[in-house]
Amino acid sequence: MKDASPQTIYLKDYTPPAYLVEKVDLTFRLAPSATRVLSKISFKPNPASQSRDFFLHGEQLKLISAKIDGKSITPEVVEGGIKADVPDAPFIWEAEVEIDPAGNTALEGLYMSGGMYSTQCEAEGFRKITFYPDRPDVLAPFSVRIESDMPVLLSNGNKGAMGDGFAEWHDPWPKPAYLFALVAGDLVNHPDTFTTMSGKEVELNIWVRKDDIGKCAFGIDALKRSMKWDEEVYGREYDLDIFNIVAVDDFNMGAMENKGLNIFNSSCVLASPATSTDATFERIEAIVAHEYFHNWTGNRITCRDWFQLCLKEGLTVFRDQQFTGDMRSHAVKRIDDAQLLRSNQFKEDAGPLAHPVRPESFVEINNFYTVTVYEKGAEIIGMLKRLVGDEGYAKALDLYFDRHDGDAATIEDWIKVFEDATGRDLSQFKLWYSQAGTPRLKIREEWNDATFTLHIAQETLPTPGQPNKVPLVIPVAVGLLGANGDEVVPTQILELTQAEQSFSFSGLGSRPIPSILRDFSAPVILEREQSAEEQAFLLAHDTDPFNKWEAGQLLARDVLLAMIESGDTDDKGYIDALRRALRDESLDPAFRAKLLALPTEEALSIALAARGVVPDPDLIHEQREAFRLSIAQHALIELSNIYLIHQVHGPYAPSAEQAGKRALTNAALNFISLVDGGAAATSQFAGADNMTQEYEALCALLRIDAGQEELLSFADSWKDDRLVMDMWFRAQVACANPADAVAIARNLARHKKFDWKNPNRFRAVFGALAMNHAGFNAIDGSGYDLLADWLIKLDPVNPQTTARVSGSFQSWTRYDEDRKAKAEAALTRIKSTPNLSRDTTEMVTRLLSK
Ligand code: B3K
Ligand code: ZN
């Protein structure tokens, strides 16, 4: 069977399926290189379609036999599948195919790795399992029988008959094929139960390899908290008798929300204090929640086509963000989300990979599981909520679940429930889904006659395929502060709808200081002249935690930009302001840890490019390091105090409270290490009784070019733990001095434990290299060349991971001519590789398009 050749798919060409599926029966006779899949599928003509062409997707399948209504047929083999003549009435399709799970290194479809079988079908992997209308708008109940001598045999839905060498599963909820899953292996379970709001007891399990059984408790607890939260906050109850999670080592992404059988990258579910950092615990909590929340936003209500991906992803990310905020700190979560959006999504929006939250065309849909679709998709929902208010949002969501349960829905359906629930016209707001690029708001202030006016102009720069932009609806949360720090006008939402607009506040006794875009109320860039005094004032007095943090960031950014652009080393009062904030014990430690994070080199590079300056990665690194040293020297008292006072004593817990303290002390440790030669970090490493303290100390040492002994002892302690060894690989590249980063990555790729076919390990080295800004962008092009070599090597094995990591080149046009020429040569070399996958071809073509 031939794979589909590269072909562009357009949203505007959507047509409903010609045939619907009423019921699917599958039997799997598992064998590593020759698994047989028997399918029996009830089809009926779709009254909503004019077409009577019967086409089933299928790739890399060996057809053994096919029947229609019990009569053998020979289907016509076409590009990407088969065609057959079928009756113009309901009929039964039966087929037997053979597939090769052991040879499936792409990790899409049914594959075998580490001795177990597992699946990944989203977006279009089911067609590698059997012939089927593999599109999200074809929904059906599935019954599955697995025949194998593996001890544990799992699929979606509720348990059916089980016996020696077989297991049957039945999923009563109609679902698209992308939510199908099967797992077979020598696994053990960490069991639990959850009683739903209507009193139904649900069996819960996390299935892992024997050695990992001690790493499941946190994941199961996160699952139970997610189930409860979705009942309490969204009124959503779980709908099967059982919910299974399986941990898999070789997995292309974080996790997958298959109905009743979530499959997780083991790095996103397995945790223990000795082997996982606080950041990992938090990430696991969020991903477990995210996948669970998909049961309603994604599974019960799915997407009509893959252009609507943000319908399930944007909403589910928004829900997991709310959950994390409720479990931990809303203020810190908002800062984290804004940082991620700015560093990754704004970058995507500013480069050759920019695309709308709802793209209008694609070649390979896997290339569109992006930070734009996910995170900007979530921001759009946050804006909607701000615009219609909490009550309006709750009403709209209830209507969405009532109206669309069981549907394959669209963004139009989503917008319509908000319009119907709130009476608001959202036609202009909807442009957020179709217009790519980050809006820039230029702010001008005016003070006149006791009236303060904000003049706001919005502009979005052209992006690929979209030269002309229109004004969007932008909720700008604004509060006004008096000179003594009092809030004279509390937060209100200004609704920007035009290219230029003015908003006045009258009856004020004196000129206020505005706090604009509170809580990061919209995913936009603010462009305004603001004095260092005003920034320091807001850092000290703003009642909005996001803008308080933001003021510190802006102040630091402006100092750093001046250092980079003109060598001006005046810190403009930043260090004093920072010291005051560090001493302020009324501030949450987790929040103070955020204050201590300087803008990243990447962020500075973006900021320079936005000013029309060609960034020099080496200079950015050098100046940022110089500033870090200056902070360490001048705030040493505060940093040392913090390091002492906020140490956590007693047994480790991954709680927000303890994690906040460790985040603060470890942020301080990174500065202290610049002046104490690594003494504190060395002793922290030696005395650590949990991975957060151990790993953070190791990173602090690596950042000052020390820690070689610690690296050895770390590897020795953790050589048998895959996930910890991923961290060992990653830390060495991510924390390396940029001058050494490429050589370190090159050497690590020769290490005997560098299992490059494992996506986690590959990303640990090459994902980390791309994150080492000055290292990856080395002037001699060695970073680009090394990455290109490895992408070319990985592509035939695993196109999806290759394509994803190729995105590391997305900012190549930002730099000087030398670097550009080298990056272009590396990309061209990838593009001209014979038989390059469709995934990677699409990515490098987009990266190279000017
Ligand atoms: N829906 C999956 C991602 C599938 C990616 C396919 N390349 C995980 C998630 O977003 O929850
Ligand atoms: Zn998702």
PDB file of N, CA and C in Angstrom, residues 677-761:
ATOM      1  N   GLY A 677      31.999  30.589  43.903  1.00  0.00           N
ATOM      2  CA  GLY A 677      32.746  29.526  43.232  1.00  0.00           C
ATOM      3  C   GLY A 677      32.027  28.180  43.277  1.00  0.00           C
ATOM      4  N   GLY A 678      30.747  28.186  43.585  1.00  0.00           N
ATOM      5  CA  GLY A 678      29.984  26.938  43.570  1.00  0.00           C
ATOM      6  C   GLY A 678      29.957  26.220  44.905  1.00  0.00           C
ATOM      7  N   ALA A 679      30.446  26.902  45.981  1.00  0.00           N
ATOM      8  CA  ALA A 679      30.512  26.213  47.281  1.00  0.00           C
ATOM      9  C   ALA A 679      29.126  25.781  47.768  1.00  0.00           C
ATOM     10  N   ALA A 680      28.167  26.699  47.712  1.00  0.00           N
ATOM     11  CA  ALA A 680      26.819  26.361  48.221  1.00  0.00           C
ATOM     12  C   ALA A 680      26.184  25.267  47.369  1.00  0.00           C
ATOM     13  N   ALA A 681      26.361  25.367  46.064  1.00  0.00           N
ATOM     14  CA  ALA A 681      25.753  24.366  45.174  1.00  0.00           C
ATOM     15  C   ALA A 681      26.390  22.994  45.398  1.00  0.00           C
ATOM     16  N   THR A 682      27.711  22.996  45.608  1.00  0.00           N
ATOM     17  CA  THR A 682      28.400  21.713  45.839  1.00  0.00           C
ATOM     18  C   THR A 682      27.859  21.053  47.096  1.00  0.00           C
ATOM     19  N   SER A 683      27.659  21.867  48.131  1.00  0.00           N
ATOM     20  CA  SER A 683      27.187  21.214  49.357  1.00  0.00           C
ATOM     21  C   SER A 683      25.709  20.849  49.238  1.00  0.00           C
ATOM     22  N   GLN A 684      24.946  21.648  48.530  1.00  0.00           N
ATOM     23  CA  GLN A 684      23.538  21.263  48.322  1.00  0.00           C
ATOM     24  C   GLN A 684      23.457  19.935  47.572  1.00  0.00           C
ATOM     25  N   PHE A 685      24.282  19.817  46.541  1.00  0.00           N
ATOM     26  CA  PHE A 685      24.272  18.573  45.744  1.00  0.00           C
ATOM     27  C   PHE A 685      24.612  17.381  46.651  1.00  0.00           C
ATOM     28  N   ALA A 686      25.648  17.569  47.455  1.00  0.00           N
ATOM     29  CA  ALA A 686      26.107  16.453  48.298  1.00  0.00           C
ATOM     30  C   ALA A 686      25.055  16.061  49.327  1.00  0.00           C
ATOM     31  N   GLY A 687      24.309  17.047  49.833  1.00  0.00           N
ATOM     32  CA  GLY A 687      23.366  16.726  50.905  1.00  0.00           C
ATOM     33  C   GLY A 687      21.937  16.515  50.446  1.00  0.00           C
ATOM     34  N   ALA A 688      21.702  16.575  49.130  1.00  0.00           N
ATOM     35  CA  ALA A 688      20.314  16.554  48.644  1.00  0.00           C
ATOM     36  C   ALA A 688      19.632  15.225  48.947  1.00  0.00           C
ATOM     37  N   ASP A 689      18.371  15.313  49.404  1.00  0.00           N
ATOM     38  CA  ASP A 689      17.612  14.063  49.578  1.00  0.00           C
ATOM     39  C   ASP A 689      16.407  14.017  48.650  1.00  0.00           C
ATOM     40  N   ASN A 690      16.402  14.889  47.655  1.00  0.00           N
ATOM     41  CA  ASN A 690      15.342  14.821  46.635  1.00  0.00           C
ATOM     42  C   ASN A 690      15.914  15.367  45.331  1.00  0.00           C
ATOM     43  N   MET A 691      15.252  15.024  44.223  1.00  0.00           N
ATOM     44  CA  MET A 691      15.810  15.360  42.911  1.00  0.00           C
ATOM     45  C   MET A 691      15.812  16.861  42.636  1.00  0.00           C
ATOM     46  N   THR A 692      14.852  17.593  43.172  1.00  0.00           N
ATOM     47  CA  THR A 692      14.844  19.035  42.908  1.00  0.00           C
ATOM     48  C   THR A 692      16.149  19.660  43.401  1.00  0.00           C
ATOM     49  N   GLN A 693      16.500  19.338  44.644  1.00  0.00           N
ATOM     50  CA  GLN A 693      17.711  19.932  45.218  1.00  0.00           C
ATOM     51  C   GLN A 693      18.970  19.425  44.505  1.00  0.00           C
ATOM     52  N   GLU A 694      18.944  18.166  44.139  1.00  0.00           N
ATOM     53  CA  GLU A 694      20.116  17.568  43.492  1.00  0.00           C
ATOM     54  C   GLU A 694      20.311  18.153  42.086  1.00  0.00           C
ATOM     55  N   TYR A 695      19.232  18.160  41.330  1.00  0.00           N
ATOM     56  CA  TYR A 695      19.328  18.588  39.929  1.00  0.00           C
ATOM     57  C   TYR A 695      19.590  20.096  39.827  1.00  0.00           C
ATOM     58  N   GLU A 696      18.904  20.868  40.649  1.00  0.00           N
ATOM     59  CA  GLU A 696      19.102  22.323  40.589  1.00  0.00           C
ATOM     60  C   GLU A 696      20.536  22.692  40.976  1.00  0.00           C
ATOM     61  N   ALA A 697      21.089  21.970  41.937  1.00  0.00           N
ATOM     62  CA  ALA A 697      22.480  22.242  42.322  1.00  0.00           C
ATOM     63  C   ALA A 697      23.414  21.879  41.174  1.00  0.00           C
ATOM     64  N   LEU A 698      23.145  20.746  40.542  1.00  0.00           N
ATOM     65  CA  LEU A 698      23.976  20.336  39.403  1.00  0.00           C
ATOM     66  C   LEU A 698      23.924  21.399  38.299  1.00  0.00           C
ATOM     67  N   CYS A 699      22.719  21.868  38.000  1.00  0.00           N
ATOM     68  CA  CYS A 699      22.596  22.887  36.929  1.00  0.00           C
ATOM     69  C   CYS A 699      23.325  24.167  37.306  1.00  0.00           C
ATOM     70  N   ALA A 700      23.200  24.575  38.570  1.00  0.00           N
ATOM     71  CA  ALA A 700      23.892  25.800  39.008  1.00  0.00           C
ATOM     72  C   ALA A 700      25.399  25.639  38.799  1.00  0.00           C
ATOM     73  N   LEU A 701      25.917  24.450  39.076  1.00  0.00           N
ATOM     74  CA  LEU A 701      27.357  24.207  38.892  1.00  0.00           C
ATOM     75  C   LEU A 701      27.727  24.206  37.409  1.00  0.00           C
ATOM     76  N   LEU A 702      26.918  23.537  36.603  1.00  0.00           N
ATOM     77  CA  LEU A 702      27.233  23.504  35.164  1.00  0.00           C
ATOM     78  C   LEU A 702      27.241  24.904  34.567  1.00  0.00           C
ATOM     79  N   ARG A 703      26.350  25.753  35.074  1.00  0.00           N
ATOM     80  CA  ARG A 703      26.268  27.118  34.532  1.00  0.00           C
ATOM     81  C   ARG A 703      27.517  27.938  34.842  1.00  0.00           C
ATOM     82  N   ILE A 704      28.269  27.526  35.858  1.00  0.00           N
ATOM     83  CA  ILE A 704      29.534  28.248  36.116  1.00  0.00           C
ATOM     84  C   ILE A 704      30.730  27.397  35.670  1.00  0.00           C
ATOM     85  N   ASP A 705      30.474  26.508  34.712  1.00  0.00           N
ATOM     86  CA  ASP A 705      31.559  25.671  34.162  1.00  0.00           C
ATOM     87  C   ASP A 705      32.203  24.771  35.197  1.00  0.00           C
ATOM     88  N   ALA A 706      31.435  24.410  36.220  1.00  0.00           N
ATOM     89  CA  ALA A 706      31.952  23.451  37.210  1.00  0.00           C
ATOM     90  C   ALA A 706      31.064  22.209  37.170  1.00  0.00           C
ATOM     91  N   GLY A 707      31.172  21.377  38.194  1.00  0.00           N
ATOM     92  CA  GLY A 707      30.230  20.268  38.337  1.00  0.00           C
ATOM     93  C   GLY A 707      30.617  18.981  37.627  1.00  0.00           C
ATOM     94  N   GLN A 708      31.890  18.866  37.189  1.00  0.00           N
ATOM     95  CA  GLN A 708      32.243  17.644  36.461  1.00  0.00           C
ATOM     96  C   GLN A 708      32.178  16.401  37.356  1.00  0.00           C
ATOM     97  N   GLU A 709      32.625  16.553  38.588  1.00  0.00           N
ATOM     98  CA  GLU A 709      32.539  15.405  39.508  1.00  0.00           C
ATOM     99  C   GLU A 709      31.091  15.028  39.787  1.00  0.00           C
ATOM    100  N   GLU A 710      30.284  16.070  39.988  1.00  0.00           N
ATOM    101  CA  GLU A 710      28.872  15.833  40.279  1.00  0.00           C
ATOM    102  C   GLU A 710      28.190  15.135  39.106  1.00  0.00           C
ATOM    103  N   LEU A 711      28.590  15.513  37.893  1.00  0.00           N
ATOM    104  CA  LEU A 711      28.004  14.857  36.713  1.00  0.00           C
ATOM    105  C   LEU A 711      28.285  13.360  36.740  1.00  0.00           C
ATOM    106  N   LEU A 712      29.524  13.032  37.099  1.00  0.00           N
ATOM    107  CA  LEU A 712      29.896  11.613  37.145  1.00  0.00           C
ATOM    108  C   LEU A 712      29.115  10.873  38.217  1.00  0.00           C
ATOM    109  N   SER A 713      29.026  11.499  39.385  1.00  0.00           N
ATOM    110  CA  SER A 713      28.341  10.767  40.454  1.00  0.00           C
ATOM    111  C   SER A 713      26.837  10.688  40.165  1.00  0.00           C
ATOM    112  N   PHE A 714      26.308  11.720  39.524  1.00  0.00           N
ATOM    113  CA  PHE A 714      24.885  11.697  39.138  1.00  0.00           C
ATOM    114  C   PHE A 714      24.629  10.522  38.188  1.00  0.00           C
ATOM    115  N   ALA A 715      25.505  10.407  37.182  1.00  0.00           N
ATOM    116  CA  ALA A 715      25.327   9.332  36.198  1.00  0.00           C
ATOM    117  C   ALA A 715      25.474   7.971  36.853  1.00  0.00           C
ATOM    118  N   ASP A 716      26.366   7.922  37.821  1.00  0.00           N
ATOM    119  CA  ASP A 716      26.583   6.653  38.479  1.00  0.00           C
ATOM    120  C   ASP A 716      25.355   6.250  39.315  1.00  0.00           C
ATOM    121  N   SER A 717      24.805   7.225  40.013  1.00  0.00           N
ATOM    122  CA  SER A 717      23.621   6.912  40.827  1.00  0.00           C
ATOM    123  C   SER A 717      22.420   6.546  39.974  1.00  0.00           C
ATOM    124  N   TRP A 718      22.284   7.191  38.834  1.00  0.00           N
ATOM    125  CA  TRP A 718      21.014   7.092  38.101  1.00  0.00           C
ATOM    126  C   TRP A 718      21.114   6.365  36.768  1.00  0.00           C
ATOM    127  N   LYS A 719      22.209   5.613  36.583  1.00  0.00           N
ATOM    128  CA  LYS A 719      22.432   5.031  35.251  1.00  0.00           C
ATOM    129  C   LYS A 719      21.290   4.110  34.792  1.00  0.00           C
ATOM    130  N   ASP A 720      20.555   3.553  35.740  1.00  0.00           N
ATOM    131  CA  ASP A 720      19.497   2.620  35.342  1.00  0.00           C
ATOM    132  C   ASP A 720      18.120   3.282  35.258  1.00  0.00           C
ATOM    133  N   ASP A 721      18.075   4.569  35.488  1.00  0.00           N
ATOM    134  CA  ASP A 721      16.773   5.246  35.432  1.00  0.00           C
ATOM    135  C   ASP A 721      16.716   6.106  34.168  1.00  0.00           C
ATOM    136  N   ARG A 722      15.907   5.641  33.201  1.00  0.00           N
ATOM    137  CA  ARG A 722      15.854   6.325  31.897  1.00  0.00           C
ATOM    138  C   ARG A 722      15.503   7.807  32.025  1.00  0.00           C
ATOM    139  N   LEU A 723      14.513   8.083  32.871  1.00  0.00           N
ATOM    140  CA  LEU A 723      14.019   9.460  32.914  1.00  0.00           C
ATOM    141  C   LEU A 723      15.036  10.392  33.552  1.00  0.00           C
ATOM    142  N   VAL A 724      15.710   9.893  34.584  1.00  0.00           N
ATOM    143  CA  VAL A 724      16.735  10.742  35.210  1.00  0.00           C
ATOM    144  C   VAL A 724      17.918  10.905  34.253  1.00  0.00           C
ATOM    145  N   MET A 725      18.234   9.852  33.524  1.00  0.00           N
ATOM    146  CA  MET A 725      19.351   9.991  32.573  1.00  0.00           C
ATOM    147  C   MET A 725      19.000  10.981  31.445  1.00  0.00           C
ATOM    148  N   ASP A 726      17.736  11.075  31.089  1.00  0.00           N
ATOM    149  CA  ASP A 726      17.347  12.130  30.126  1.00  0.00           C
ATOM    150  C   ASP A 726      17.738  13.500  30.697  1.00  0.00           C
ATOM    151  N   MET A 727      17.504  13.668  31.984  1.00  0.00           N
ATOM    152  CA  MET A 727      17.828  14.959  32.613  1.00  0.00           C
ATOM    153  C   MET A 727      19.334  15.193  32.599  1.00  0.00           C
ATOM    154  N   TRP A 728      20.068  14.113  32.799  1.00  0.00           N
ATOM    155  CA  TRP A 728      21.543  14.213  32.791  1.00  0.00           C
ATOM    156  C   TRP A 728      22.033  14.683  31.417  1.00  0.00           C
ATOM    157  N   PHE A 729      21.464  14.100  30.370  1.00  0.00           N
ATOM    158  CA  PHE A 729      21.840  14.536  29.021  1.00  0.00           C
ATOM    159  C   PHE A 729      21.435  15.998  28.797  1.00  0.00           C
ATOM    160  N   ARG A 730      20.199  16.308  29.170  1.00  0.00           N
ATOM    161  CA  ARG A 730      19.672  17.640  28.878  1.00  0.00           C
ATOM    162  C   ARG A 730      20.453  18.732  29.596  1.00  0.00           C
ATOM    163  N   ALA A 731      20.725  18.515  30.889  1.00  0.00           N
ATOM    164  CA  ALA A 731      21.368  19.554  31.690  1.00  0.00           C
ATOM    165  C   ALA A 731      22.716  19.954  31.095  1.00  0.00           C
ATOM    166  N   GLN A 732      23.442  18.964  30.613  1.00  0.00           N
ATOM    167  CA  GLN A 732      24.794  19.264  30.121  1.00  0.00           C
ATOM    168  C   GLN A 732      24.773  20.182  28.915  1.00  0.00           C
ATOM    169  N   VAL A 733      23.740  20.039  28.090  1.00  0.00           N
ATOM    170  CA  VAL A 733      23.663  20.877  26.890  1.00  0.00           C
ATOM    171  C   VAL A 733      22.988  22.211  27.213  1.00  0.00           C
ATOM    172  N   ALA A 734      21.875  22.121  27.941  1.00  0.00           N
ATOM    173  CA  ALA A 734      21.104  23.352  28.196  1.00  0.00           C
ATOM    174  C   ALA A 734      21.896  24.323  29.069  1.00  0.00           C
ATOM    175  N   CYS A 735      22.650  23.813  30.045  1.00  0.00           N
ATOM    176  CA  CYS A 735      23.351  24.702  30.984  1.00  0.00           C
ATOM    177  C   CYS A 735      24.793  24.962  30.560  1.00  0.00           C
ATOM    178  N   ALA A 736      25.188  24.448  29.393  1.00  0.00           N
ATOM    179  CA  ALA A 736      26.592  24.589  28.990  1.00  0.00           C
ATOM    180  C   ALA A 736      26.922  26.034  28.649  1.00  0.00           C
ATOM    181  N   ASN A 737      28.172  26.376  28.866  1.00  0.00           N
ATOM    182  CA  ASN A 737      28.701  27.598  28.308  1.00  0.00           C
ATOM    183  C   ASN A 737      28.482  27.496  26.783  1.00  0.00           C
ATOM    184  N   PRO A 738      27.895  28.543  26.165  1.00  0.00           N
ATOM    185  CA  PRO A 738      27.575  28.434  24.728  1.00  0.00           C
ATOM    186  C   PRO A 738      28.780  28.041  23.868  1.00  0.00           C
ATOM    187  N   ALA A 739      29.956  28.461  24.303  1.00  0.00           N
ATOM    188  CA  ALA A 739      31.147  28.143  23.495  1.00  0.00           C
ATOM    189  C   ALA A 739      31.391  26.636  23.429  1.00  0.00           C
ATOM    190  N   ASP A 740      30.875  25.897  24.412  1.00  0.00           N
ATOM    191  CA  ASP A 740      31.110  24.441  24.438  1.00  0.00           C
ATOM    192  C   ASP A 740      29.885  23.626  24.047  1.00  0.00           C
ATOM    193  N   ALA A 741      28.743  24.294  23.905  1.00  0.00           N
ATOM    194  CA  ALA A 741      27.475  23.549  23.815  1.00  0.00           C
ATOM    195  C   ALA A 741      27.454  22.572  22.644  1.00  0.00           C
ATOM    196  N   VAL A 742      27.940  23.011  21.485  1.00  0.00           N
ATOM    197  CA  VAL A 742      27.861  22.146  20.304  1.00  0.00           C
ATOM    198  C   VAL A 742      28.771  20.935  20.485  1.00  0.00           C
ATOM    199  N   ALA A 743      29.971  21.178  20.996  1.00  0.00           N
ATOM    200  CA  ALA A 743      30.905  20.054  21.200  1.00  0.00           C
ATOM    201  C   ALA A 743      30.337  19.082  22.231  1.00  0.00           C
ATOM    202  N   ILE A 744      29.715  19.606  23.264  1.00  0.00           N
ATOM    203  CA  ILE A 744      29.136  18.719  24.284  1.00  0.00           C
ATOM    204  C   ILE A 744      28.010  17.885  23.667  1.00  0.00           C
ATOM    205  N   ALA A 745      27.154  18.547  22.900  1.00  0.00           N
ATOM    206  CA  ALA A 745      26.043  17.809  22.267  1.00  0.00           C
ATOM    207  C   ALA A 745      26.591  16.735  21.324  1.00  0.00           C
ATOM    208  N   ARG A 746      27.623  17.103  20.584  1.00  0.00           N
ATOM    209  CA  ARG A 746      28.205  16.146  19.629  1.00  0.00           C
ATOM    210  C   ARG A 746      28.764  14.923  20.372  1.00  0.00           C
ATOM    211  N   ASN A 747      29.447  15.175  21.474  1.00  0.00           N
ATOM    212  CA  ASN A 747      29.997  14.059  22.249  1.00  0.00           C
ATOM    213  C   ASN A 747      28.923  13.214  22.900  1.00  0.00           C
ATOM    214  N   LEU A 748      27.908  13.890  23.436  1.00  0.00           N
ATOM    215  CA  LEU A 748      26.838  13.129  24.082  1.00  0.00           C
ATOM    216  C   LEU A 748      26.123  12.229  23.076  1.00  0.00           C
ATOM    217  N   ALA A 749      26.051  12.700  21.845  1.00  0.00           N
ATOM    218  CA  ALA A 749      25.389  11.892  20.818  1.00  0.00           C
ATOM    219  C   ALA A 749      26.205  10.632  20.490  1.00  0.00           C
ATOM    220  N   ARG A 750      27.447  10.599  20.966  1.00  0.00           N
ATOM    221  CA  ARG A 750      28.257   9.388  20.776  1.00  0.00           C
ATOM    222  C   ARG A 750      28.243   8.505  22.027  1.00  0.00           C
ATOM    223  N   HIS A 751      27.623   8.999  23.069  1.00  0.00           N
ATOM    224  CA  HIS A 751      27.596   8.271  24.344  1.00  0.00           C
ATOM    225  C   HIS A 751      26.832   6.960  24.184  1.00  0.00           C
ATOM    226  N   LYS A 752      27.271   5.931  24.902  1.00  0.00           N
ATOM    227  CA  LYS A 752      26.626   4.619  24.701  1.00  0.00           C
ATOM    228  C   LYS A 752      25.168   4.625  25.154  1.00  0.00           C
ATOM    229  N   LYS A 753      24.808   5.527  26.017  1.00  0.00           N
ATOM    230  CA  LYS A 753      23.413   5.598  26.437  1.00  0.00           C
ATOM    231  C   LYS A 753      22.580   6.552  25.570  1.00  0.00           C
ATOM    232  N   PHE A 754      23.180   7.068  24.529  1.00  0.00           N
ATOM    233  CA  PHE A 754      22.394   7.948  23.652  1.00  0.00           C
ATOM    234  C   PHE A 754      21.580   7.092  22.679  1.00  0.00           C
ATOM    235  N   ASP A 755      20.387   6.718  23.153  1.00  0.00           N
ATOM    236  CA  ASP A 755      19.490   5.897  22.346  1.00  0.00           C
ATOM    237  C   ASP A 755      18.682   6.866  21.473  1.00  0.00           C
ATOM    238  N   TRP A 756      19.230   7.176  20.293  1.00  0.00           N
ATOM    239  CA  TRP A 756      18.657   8.284  19.511  1.00  0.00           C
ATOM    240  C   TRP A 756      17.273   7.989  18.947  1.00  0.00           C
ATOM    241  N   LYS A 757      16.896   6.717  18.923  1.00  0.00           N
ATOM    242  CA  LYS A 757      15.558   6.405  18.409  1.00  0.00           C
ATOM    243  C   LYS A 757      14.475   6.656  19.458  1.00  0.00           C
ATOM    244  N   ASN A 758      14.882   6.889  20.685  1.00  0.00           N
ATOM    245  CA  ASN A 758      13.911   7.227  21.726  1.00  0.00           C
ATOM    246  C   ASN A 758      13.692   8.748  21.696  1.00  0.00           C
ATOM    247  N   PRO A 759      12.447   9.178  21.424  1.00  0.00           N
ATOM    248  CA  PRO A 759      12.224  10.628  21.270  1.00  0.00           C
ATOM    249  C   PRO A 759      12.645  11.448  22.486  1.00  0.00           C
ATOM    250  N   ASN A 760      12.451  10.908  23.684  1.00  0.00           N
ATOM    251  CA  ASN A 760      12.856  11.678  24.876  1.00  0.00           C
ATOM    252  C   ASN A 760      14.364  11.928  24.882  1.00  0.00           C
ATOM    253  N   ARG A 761      15.117  10.883  24.543  1.00  0.00           N
ATOM    254  CA  ARG A 761      16.579  11.007  24.587  1.00  0.00           C
ATOM    255  C   ARG A 761      17.052  11.946  23.472  1.00  0.00           C
TER     256      ARG A 761
END
